[in-house]
Short mmCIF file of C-alpha atoms in Angstrom, two decimals:
data_model
loop_
_atom_site.label_atom_id
_atom_site.label_comp_id
_atom_site.label_asym_id
_atom_site.label_seq_id
_atom_site.Cartn_x
_atom_site.Cartn_y
_atom_site.Cartn_z
CA UNK A 1 0.17 -0.01 0.03
CA UNK A 2 1.29 3.53 -0.66
CA UNK A 3 -0.08 6.98 -0.80
CA UNK A 4 1.66 9.53 -2.98
CA UNK A 5 0.81 12.93 -1.97
CA UNK A 6 2.58 15.70 -4.05
CA UNK A 7 1.43 19.44 -4.64
CA UNK A 8 1.56 20.84 -7.95
CA UNK A 9 0.85 24.59 -9.08
CA UNK A 10 -2.84 25.39 -8.61
CA UNK A 11 -3.78 21.86 -7.25
CA UNK A 12 -2.87 18.81 -5.69
CA UNK A 13 -1.52 15.53 -6.91
CA UNK A 14 -1.40 12.30 -4.98
CA UNK A 15 -1.65 8.87 -5.76
CA UNK A 16 -2.54 5.81 -3.60
CA UNK A 17 -1.95 2.23 -3.62
CA UNK A 18 -2.41 -0.68 -1.35
CA UNK A 19 -0.83 -3.94 -1.53
CA UNK A 20 -0.31 -7.24 0.15
CA UNK A 21 3.10 -8.27 1.56
CA UNK A 22 5.53 -10.75 2.97
CA UNK A 23 7.08 -10.28 6.17
CA UNK A 24 10.92 -10.59 6.92
CA UNK A 25 13.14 -9.76 10.02
CA UNK A 26 14.87 -6.47 10.00
CA UNK A 27 16.39 -6.25 13.47
CA UNK A 28 15.07 -4.39 16.56
CA UNK A 29 11.77 -6.41 16.25
CA UNK A 30 10.72 -4.42 13.14
CA UNK A 31 9.78 -6.06 10.15
CA UNK A 32 10.15 -5.43 6.52
CA UNK A 33 7.00 -5.74 4.32
CA UNK A 34 7.21 -6.46 0.62
CA UNK A 35 4.35 -6.51 -1.94
CA UNK A 36 3.70 -10.21 -2.98
CA UNK A 37 1.07 -11.46 -0.24
CA UNK A 38 -2.02 -10.05 1.44
CA UNK A 39 -2.42 -8.37 4.79
CA UNK A 40 -5.33 -8.17 7.53
CA UNK A 41 -5.87 -4.77 8.63
CA UNK A 42 -7.57 -5.35 11.96
CA UNK A 43 -4.60 -6.72 13.82
CA UNK A 44 -4.58 -5.81 17.67
CA UNK A 45 -2.94 -2.53 18.43
CA UNK A 46 -3.67 1.00 19.38
CA UNK A 47 -6.56 1.77 17.03
CA UNK A 48 -5.13 4.83 15.57
CA UNK A 49 -1.58 3.62 15.33
CA UNK A 50 -0.82 2.39 11.82
CA UNK A 51 0.12 -1.15 11.23
CA UNK A 52 2.34 -0.47 8.22
CA UNK A 53 4.33 2.57 7.44
CA UNK A 54 7.06 3.77 5.13
CA UNK A 55 8.88 7.10 3.96
CA UNK A 56 9.95 7.99 0.52
CA UNK A 57 11.58 11.03 -1.28
CA UNK A 58 9.29 13.12 -3.45
CA UNK A 59 12.06 13.16 -6.13
CA UNK A 60 11.76 9.47 -6.58
CA UNK A 61 8.11 9.44 -7.50
CA UNK A 62 6.82 9.82 -11.06
CA UNK A 63 3.70 7.70 -11.33
CA UNK A 64 0.28 9.22 -10.33
CA UNK A 65 -1.97 6.07 -10.53
CA UNK A 66 -2.33 3.32 -8.11
CA UNK A 67 -4.64 0.23 -7.56
CA UNK A 68 -5.49 -2.32 -4.85
CA UNK A 69 -8.05 -5.08 -4.01
CA UNK A 70 -9.99 -4.56 -0.71
CA UNK A 71 -12.30 -6.88 1.01
CA UNK A 72 -14.51 -6.18 4.36
CA UNK A 73 -17.79 -6.58 6.10
CA UNK A 74 -16.69 -3.64 8.35
CA UNK A 75 -18.67 -0.32 7.65
CA UNK A 76 -16.08 1.87 9.30
CA UNK A 77 -12.43 2.26 9.58
CA UNK A 78 -9.10 3.67 8.11
CA UNK A 79 -7.56 2.15 5.06
CA UNK A 80 -4.49 4.32 4.66
CA UNK A 81 -3.02 7.77 5.26
CA UNK A 82 -0.43 9.92 3.33
CA UNK A 83 1.27 13.15 4.26
CA UNK A 84 4.10 15.79 3.42
CA UNK A 85 5.58 18.34 5.33
CA UNK A 86 5.74 16.08 8.43
CA UNK A 87 1.83 16.09 8.54
CA UNK A 88 0.98 19.55 7.56
CA UNK A 89 -0.60 18.46 4.48
CA UNK A 90 -2.57 15.02 4.73
CA UNK A 91 -4.76 12.61 3.12
CA UNK A 92 -6.90 9.97 4.51
CA UNK A 93 -9.11 7.08 2.81
CA UNK A 94 -11.48 5.30 4.90
CA UNK A 95 -15.16 3.92 5.09
CA UNK A 96 -18.12 5.34 6.80
CA UNK A 97 -21.22 3.42 6.74
CA UNK A 98 -19.42 1.20 4.12
CA UNK A 99 -19.01 4.09 1.66
CA UNK A 100 -15.46 5.53 0.74
CA UNK A 101 -14.67 8.83 2.78
CA UNK A 102 -11.78 10.98 1.41
CA UNK A 103 -10.54 13.54 4.06
CA UNK A 104 -7.70 16.22 2.60
CA UNK A 105 -6.05 19.04 4.30
CA UNK A 106 -3.75 21.15 1.98
CA UNK A 107 -2.72 24.62 2.94
CA UNK A 108 -5.68 26.75 3.68
CA UNK A 109 -8.24 24.12 2.29
CA UNK A 110 -10.06 21.25 4.28
CA UNK A 111 -12.18 18.91 2.05
CA UNK A 112 -14.15 15.86 3.24
CA UNK A 113 -16.21 13.90 0.76
CA UNK A 114 -18.18 10.65 0.91
CA UNK A 115 -19.43 8.82 -2.22
CA UNK A 116 -19.42 5.76 -4.51
CA UNK A 117 -20.63 2.23 -3.85
CA UNK A 118 -20.55 0.41 -0.61
CA UNK A 119 -17.71 -1.81 -0.03
CA UNK A 120 -18.56 -3.60 3.06
CA UNK A 121 -20.22 -6.53 1.29
CA UNK A 122 -17.27 -9.08 1.93
CA UNK A 123 -16.50 -9.36 -1.70
CA UNK A 124 -12.99 -8.37 -3.33
CA UNK A 125 -13.37 -4.94 -5.00
CA UNK A 126 -10.69 -3.44 -7.25
CA UNK A 127 -10.00 0.24 -6.21
CA UNK A 128 -8.14 2.54 -8.56
CA UNK A 129 -7.23 6.14 -7.55
CA UNK A 130 -5.63 8.63 -9.86
CA UNK A 131 -4.88 12.39 -10.20
CA UNK A 132 -6.20 14.46 -12.87
CA UNK A 133 -5.06 18.19 -12.71
CA UNK A 134 -7.08 19.52 -9.90
CA UNK A 135 -9.04 16.36 -9.38
CA UNK A 136 -8.63 13.24 -7.44
CA UNK A 137 -10.59 10.33 -9.00
CA UNK A 138 -11.58 7.11 -7.11
CA UNK A 139 -12.91 4.11 -9.34
CA UNK A 140 -14.31 0.92 -8.02
CA UNK A 141 -14.46 -2.08 -10.16
CA UNK A 142 -13.64 0.11 -13.34
CA UNK A 143 -16.79 2.18 -12.53
CA UNK A 144 -16.82 6.00 -11.48
CA UNK A 145 -16.82 6.14 -7.61
CA UNK A 146 -15.83 9.50 -6.29
CA UNK A 147 -14.20 12.67 -7.73
CA UNK A 148 -12.78 15.43 -5.41
CA UNK A 149 -11.67 18.76 -6.81
CA UNK A 150 -9.20 20.88 -4.48
CA UNK A 151 -7.87 24.39 -5.55
CA UNK A 152 -6.03 26.86 -3.15
CA UNK A 153 -4.22 30.16 -3.98
CA UNK A 154 -1.52 29.38 -1.50
CA UNK A 155 -0.61 26.07 -3.19
CA UNK A 156 2.77 25.86 -4.01
CA UNK A 157 4.78 23.08 -6.03
CA UNK A 158 6.43 20.60 -3.70
CA UNK A 159 9.19 18.86 -5.41
CA UNK A 160 11.31 17.72 -2.84
CA UNK A 161 10.94 16.57 0.94
CA UNK A 162 9.48 13.41 2.26
CA UNK A 163 6.30 11.56 1.77
CA UNK A 164 4.98 9.39 4.73
CA UNK A 165 2.68 6.52 4.02
CA UNK A 166 0.66 4.37 6.52
CA UNK A 167 -1.62 1.53 6.51
CA UNK A 168 -4.65 1.21 8.88
CA UNK A 169 -3.87 4.23 10.77
CA UNK A 170 -2.86 7.95 10.91
CA UNK A 171 0.38 9.71 11.69
CA UNK A 172 -1.46 12.97 12.83
CA UNK A 173 -3.57 13.34 16.05
CA UNK A 174 -7.32 12.38 15.56
CA UNK A 175 -8.65 15.68 16.31
CA UNK A 176 -7.47 16.98 13.13
CA UNK A 177 -9.95 14.79 11.43
CA UNK A 178 -12.60 16.66 9.44
CA UNK A 179 -14.95 13.72 10.10
CA UNK A 180 -14.59 11.93 13.40
CA UNK A 181 -14.69 8.04 12.94
CA UNK A 182 -13.88 4.61 14.56
CA UNK A 183 -10.33 3.99 13.17
CA UNK A 184 -10.30 0.14 13.39
CA UNK A 185 -10.86 -1.71 9.91
CA UNK A 186 -11.76 -5.58 9.86
CA UNK A 187 -10.57 -5.99 6.16
CA UNK A 188 -7.89 -7.32 3.88
CA UNK A 189 -5.88 -5.78 1.03
CA UNK A 190 -4.17 -7.57 -1.82
CA UNK A 191 -2.65 -7.05 -5.41
CA UNK A 192 -1.58 -3.59 -4.92
CA UNK A 193 0.20 -1.76 -7.55
CA UNK A 194 1.73 1.25 -6.13
CA UNK A 195 3.46 4.25 -7.91
CA UNK A 196 6.81 3.42 -9.06
CA UNK A 197 8.33 2.93 -5.71
CA UNK A 198 10.30 -0.10 -4.54
CA UNK A 199 10.95 0.62 -0.88
CA UNK A 200 10.36 -1.54 2.20
CA UNK A 201 7.48 -0.75 4.54
CA UNK A 202 8.01 -1.31 8.19
CA UNK A 203 5.27 -3.22 10.31
CA UNK A 204 4.74 -1.96 13.95
CA UNK A 205 4.30 -5.63 15.04
CA UNK A 206 6.57 -8.70 15.58
CA UNK A 207 4.09 -10.91 13.73
CA UNK A 208 1.40 -9.91 10.99
CA UNK A 209 -1.61 -11.79 11.23
CA UNK A 210 -3.03 -13.65 8.31
CA UNK A 211 -6.30 -13.03 6.08
CA UNK A 212 -8.86 -15.84 5.86
CA UNK A 213 -9.35 -17.07 2.30
CA UNK A 214 -13.19 -16.99 2.58
CA UNK A 215 -15.26 -15.02 5.03
CA UNK A 216 -18.74 -14.70 6.37
CA UNK A 217 -20.30 -11.93 8.42
CA UNK A 218 -19.88 -12.29 12.26
CA UNK A 219 -17.20 -11.96 15.09
CA UNK A 220 -14.42 -14.42 15.11
CA UNK A 221 -12.46 -15.29 18.40
CA UNK A 222 -9.34 -17.17 17.81
CA UNK A 223 -9.00 -18.49 21.62
CA UNK A 224 -6.55 -15.69 22.36
CA UNK A 225 -8.42 -12.77 23.66
CA UNK A 226 -11.73 -10.98 24.11
CA UNK A 227 -13.61 -7.78 23.99
CA UNK A 228 -14.48 -5.81 27.05
CA UNK A 229 -17.22 -3.20 27.67
CA UNK A 230 -18.56 -0.88 30.31
CA UNK A 231 -22.15 -1.50 31.29
CA UNK A 232 -22.49 2.25 31.90
CA UNK A 233 -22.38 3.17 28.30
CA UNK A 234 -25.69 1.17 27.97
CA UNK A 235 -29.25 2.39 29.13
CA UNK A 236 -30.45 0.01 32.02
CA UNK A 237 -33.72 0.40 33.74
CA UNK A 238 -35.59 -1.67 35.92
CA UNK A 239 -38.28 -2.68 33.72
CA UNK A 240 -36.32 -3.86 30.74
CA UNK A 241 -33.12 -4.93 32.62
CA UNK A 242 -29.77 -5.62 30.87
CA UNK A 243 -30.18 -7.99 27.87
CA UNK A 244 -27.51 -9.75 26.02
CA UNK A 245 -28.19 -11.87 22.97
CA UNK A 246 -26.24 -14.36 20.55
CA UNK A 247 -26.57 -16.03 17.37
CA UNK A 248 -24.38 -18.72 16.11
CA UNK A 249 -23.70 -22.28 15.74
CA UNK A 250 -22.86 -22.96 19.36
CA UNK A 251 -21.82 -26.62 18.54
CA UNK A 252 -18.68 -25.07 16.86
CA UNK A 253 -17.80 -23.09 19.95
CA UNK A 254 -15.53 -23.78 22.78
CA UNK A 255 -14.76 -21.21 25.88
CA UNK A 256 -16.42 -18.29 27.50
CA UNK A 257 -18.96 -16.66 25.27
CA UNK A 258 -20.03 -13.97 28.01
CA UNK A 259 -18.87 -12.87 31.61
CA UNK A 260 -20.22 -10.03 33.58
CA UNK A 261 -18.54 -8.40 36.33
CA UNK A 262 -20.06 -6.00 38.97
CA UNK A 263 -18.60 -2.56 40.11
CA UNK A 264 -17.42 -4.26 43.11
CA UNK A 265 -15.46 -6.80 40.98
CA UNK A 266 -17.78 -9.81 41.75
CA UNK A 267 -18.14 -12.21 39.04
CA UNK A 268 -22.02 -12.19 38.44
CA UNK A 269 -22.28 -14.64 35.68
CA UNK A 270 -20.73 -16.42 32.75
CA UNK A 271 -21.77 -18.35 29.76
CA UNK A 272 -19.38 -21.06 28.54
CA UNK A 273 -19.39 -23.53 25.59
CA UNK A 274 -17.91 -26.73 26.22
CA UNK A 275 -17.01 -28.64 23.02
CA UNK A 276 -15.92 -31.71 24.59
CA UNK A 277 -19.21 -32.58 26.41
CA UNK A 278 -21.21 -30.72 23.81
CA UNK A 279 -22.87 -28.48 26.42
CA UNK A 280 -23.58 -24.71 27.25
CA UNK A 281 -23.04 -23.93 30.95
CA UNK A 282 -24.72 -20.58 32.43
CA UNK A 283 -23.41 -19.81 35.89
CA UNK A 284 -25.06 -17.11 37.97
CA UNK A 285 -22.90 -16.66 40.96
CA UNK A 286 -23.02 -20.00 42.47
CA UNK A 287 -25.81 -21.55 40.62
CA UNK A 288 -25.45 -23.23 37.29
CA UNK A 289 -27.70 -24.62 34.68
CA UNK A 290 -26.63 -26.80 31.43
CA UNK A 291 -28.18 -27.40 28.01
CA UNK A 292 -26.97 -29.14 24.97
CA UNK A 293 -25.11 -27.00 22.42
CA UNK A 294 -27.43 -27.50 19.58
CA UNK A 295 -29.29 -24.07 19.90
CA UNK A 296 -28.90 -21.37 17.50
CA UNK A 297 -29.79 -18.52 19.51
CA UNK A 298 -29.41 -17.52 23.16
CA UNK A 299 -30.56 -14.53 25.21
CA UNK A 300 -29.69 -13.66 28.91
CA UNK A 301 -31.77 -10.82 30.65
CA UNK A 302 -30.70 -9.33 34.05
CA UNK A 303 -33.77 -7.94 35.86
CA UNK A 304 -34.08 -6.59 39.18
CA UNK A 305 -34.86 -9.71 40.92
CA UNK A 306 -34.41 -12.66 38.45
CA UNK A 307 -31.96 -13.48 35.74
CA UNK A 308 -33.87 -14.83 32.46
CA UNK A 309 -32.16 -17.30 30.24
CA UNK A 310 -33.94 -17.85 27.04
CA UNK A 311 -32.71 -20.42 24.25
CA UNK A 312 -33.78 -21.13 20.78
CA UNK A 313 -33.46 -24.54 19.32
CA UNK A 314 -34.67 -22.96 16.14
CA UNK A 315 -36.76 -19.84 15.34
CA UNK A 316 -39.89 -21.28 16.54
CA UNK A 317 -38.78 -23.39 19.53
CA UNK A 318 -37.58 -21.70 22.65
CA UNK A 319 -37.13 -22.58 26.17
CA UNK A 320 -36.86 -20.30 29.25
CA UNK A 321 -35.15 -20.62 32.64
CA UNK A 322 -35.30 -18.05 35.47
CA UNK A 323 -33.13 -17.69 38.44
CA UNK A 324 -35.00 -16.08 41.46
CA UNK A 325 -34.46 -13.43 44.15
CA UNK A 326 -32.69 -15.70 46.65
CA UNK A 327 -29.81 -16.05 44.23
CA UNK A 328 -29.56 -12.70 42.42
CA UNK A 329 -30.59 -9.69 44.62
CA UNK A 330 -29.72 -6.36 43.34
CA UNK A 331 -28.58 -7.30 39.86
CA UNK A 332 -29.19 -4.01 38.15
CA UNK A 333 -27.62 -1.96 40.99
CA UNK A 334 -24.12 -3.99 40.77
CA UNK A 335 -24.48 -3.80 36.79
CA UNK A 336 -24.76 -0.15 36.49
CA UNK A 337 -21.20 0.65 36.97
CA UNK A 338 -19.86 -2.98 35.93
CA UNK A 339 -18.40 -4.40 32.93
CA UNK A 340 -18.77 -7.27 30.64
CA UNK A 341 -16.70 -9.26 28.25
CA UNK A 342 -17.30 -11.06 24.86
CA UNK A 343 -15.01 -14.21 24.32
CA UNK A 344 -13.33 -14.68 27.74
CA UNK A 345 -13.70 -14.89 31.50
CA UNK A 346 -13.14 -11.59 33.30
CA UNK A 347 -10.40 -11.34 35.92
CA UNK A 348 -10.41 -8.88 38.87
CA UNK A 349 -8.56 -5.64 38.82
CA UNK A 350 -8.00 -2.84 36.76
CA UNK A 351 -5.81 -4.64 34.45
CA UNK A 352 -8.78 -6.81 33.33
CA UNK A 353 -6.95 -9.91 32.95
CA UNK A 354 -8.92 -12.66 31.33
CA UNK A 355 -8.87 -16.44 30.85
CA UNK A 356 -10.74 -19.35 29.20
CA UNK A 357 -10.96 -17.60 25.83
CA UNK A 358 -13.48 -18.32 23.16
CA UNK A 359 -12.69 -20.28 20.03
CA UNK A 360 -15.47 -19.85 17.46
CA UNK A 361 -17.73 -17.39 15.49
CA UNK A 362 -20.56 -15.43 16.84
CA UNK A 363 -22.84 -14.50 13.80
CA UNK A 364 -24.35 -11.61 15.53
CA UNK A 365 -24.29 -10.09 19.19
CA UNK A 366 -27.01 -7.71 20.59
CA UNK A 367 -26.92 -5.68 23.77
CA UNK A 368 -30.19 -4.08 24.81
CA UNK A 369 -31.77 -4.83 21.52
CA UNK A 370 -28.96 -3.18 19.55
CA UNK A 371 -26.26 -4.77 17.40
CA UNK A 372 -22.89 -4.62 19.33
CA UNK A 373 -19.61 -3.49 17.42
CA UNK A 374 -16.70 -4.98 18.88
CA UNK A 375 -14.77 -2.00 17.55
CA UNK A 376 -16.28 0.12 20.35
CA UNK A 377 -14.77 -2.08 23.03
CA UNK A 378 -12.78 -0.71 25.98
CA UNK A 379 -10.10 -3.31 25.30
CA UNK A 380 -10.04 -5.52 22.25
CA UNK A 381 -7.72 -8.60 22.00
CA UNK A 382 -7.41 -11.02 19.05
CA UNK A 383 -10.90 -10.77 17.71
CA UNK A 384 -12.13 -10.16 14.12
CA UNK A 385 -14.98 -7.76 14.68
CA UNK A 386 -16.93 -8.21 11.52
CA UNK A 387 -16.01 -11.33 9.77
CA UNK A 388 -15.34 -15.23 10.60
CA UNK A 389 -13.60 -17.79 8.42
CA UNK A 390 -16.15 -19.41 5.99
#
């Protein structure tokens, strides 16, 4: 992937290209990235920090057109970034509600433009981006996608200096964005052709995660981490309580699906799939209930005095269990400032250490009746937020 950002008289010239890569050791725990494979953008890190970056001299750049293939189910996130003048002039391409969003800052001009087809359908799309005078043109699958015109009286030709390029993040502070967004992108890039440059990229990771050959919508947990949320960001009232619901093939899961902890660091409940016994275990404090893992949908609701567990063997066949007031007093009070984890068993303390991580795909997650985006987690470890291996 590369972005060329180069000013010309009366306008702006830049070119972007993303590519796949192979990782090779470079010393100091840094990795060199070459352009002959694919890369997964959603790797765990600070969400604004680029996964891949490089620097080039503007004098080495002659091409003004680039192309790449891109695939995602994620509706929002940063794809790539480029700048000159150490970040004074910059460009960002991202998705917002699945649609391409370009943001440009150049001299006294700032531009934000959204347009083109939705790209978060899980299919590979070929994206071409080129400069034509004062216009930047984005094409998707050889069809017109988005055109941005930019002109400033203060624009001066930039023929020397450095061009910084970054993938999956930005190199300026997030408050400079014209349109605020969630930066994390669960997506893959391959077959990039970028400018005329032949320089290495440096990965800010000891090991790069691989892309799955085929994907389907959902949230995939690889048995190495979980996503943590504060309950305080959800509306909890005494009548409706606190409801969490899951869809998926539970027979293919193993590990902790859900754990909930009170504001006093007490583990209130845990939902665990056991692939060895083909069972699903729900533990509420010291009480446990077990069902077979042949269900396709599961709902847990914490009410003022009881906890309801509703399971669906299919869309028309449901079974409900309830836990009474003797075992679960004050559920909503302790939950208001608590936290919950998807994909692991919460530990105590501020470090939120977890264990018994989930392996498997949750096709859909809802909290309080609304879809849960793992990208909004307080802490997210080793989970693909919008895709599962098919």
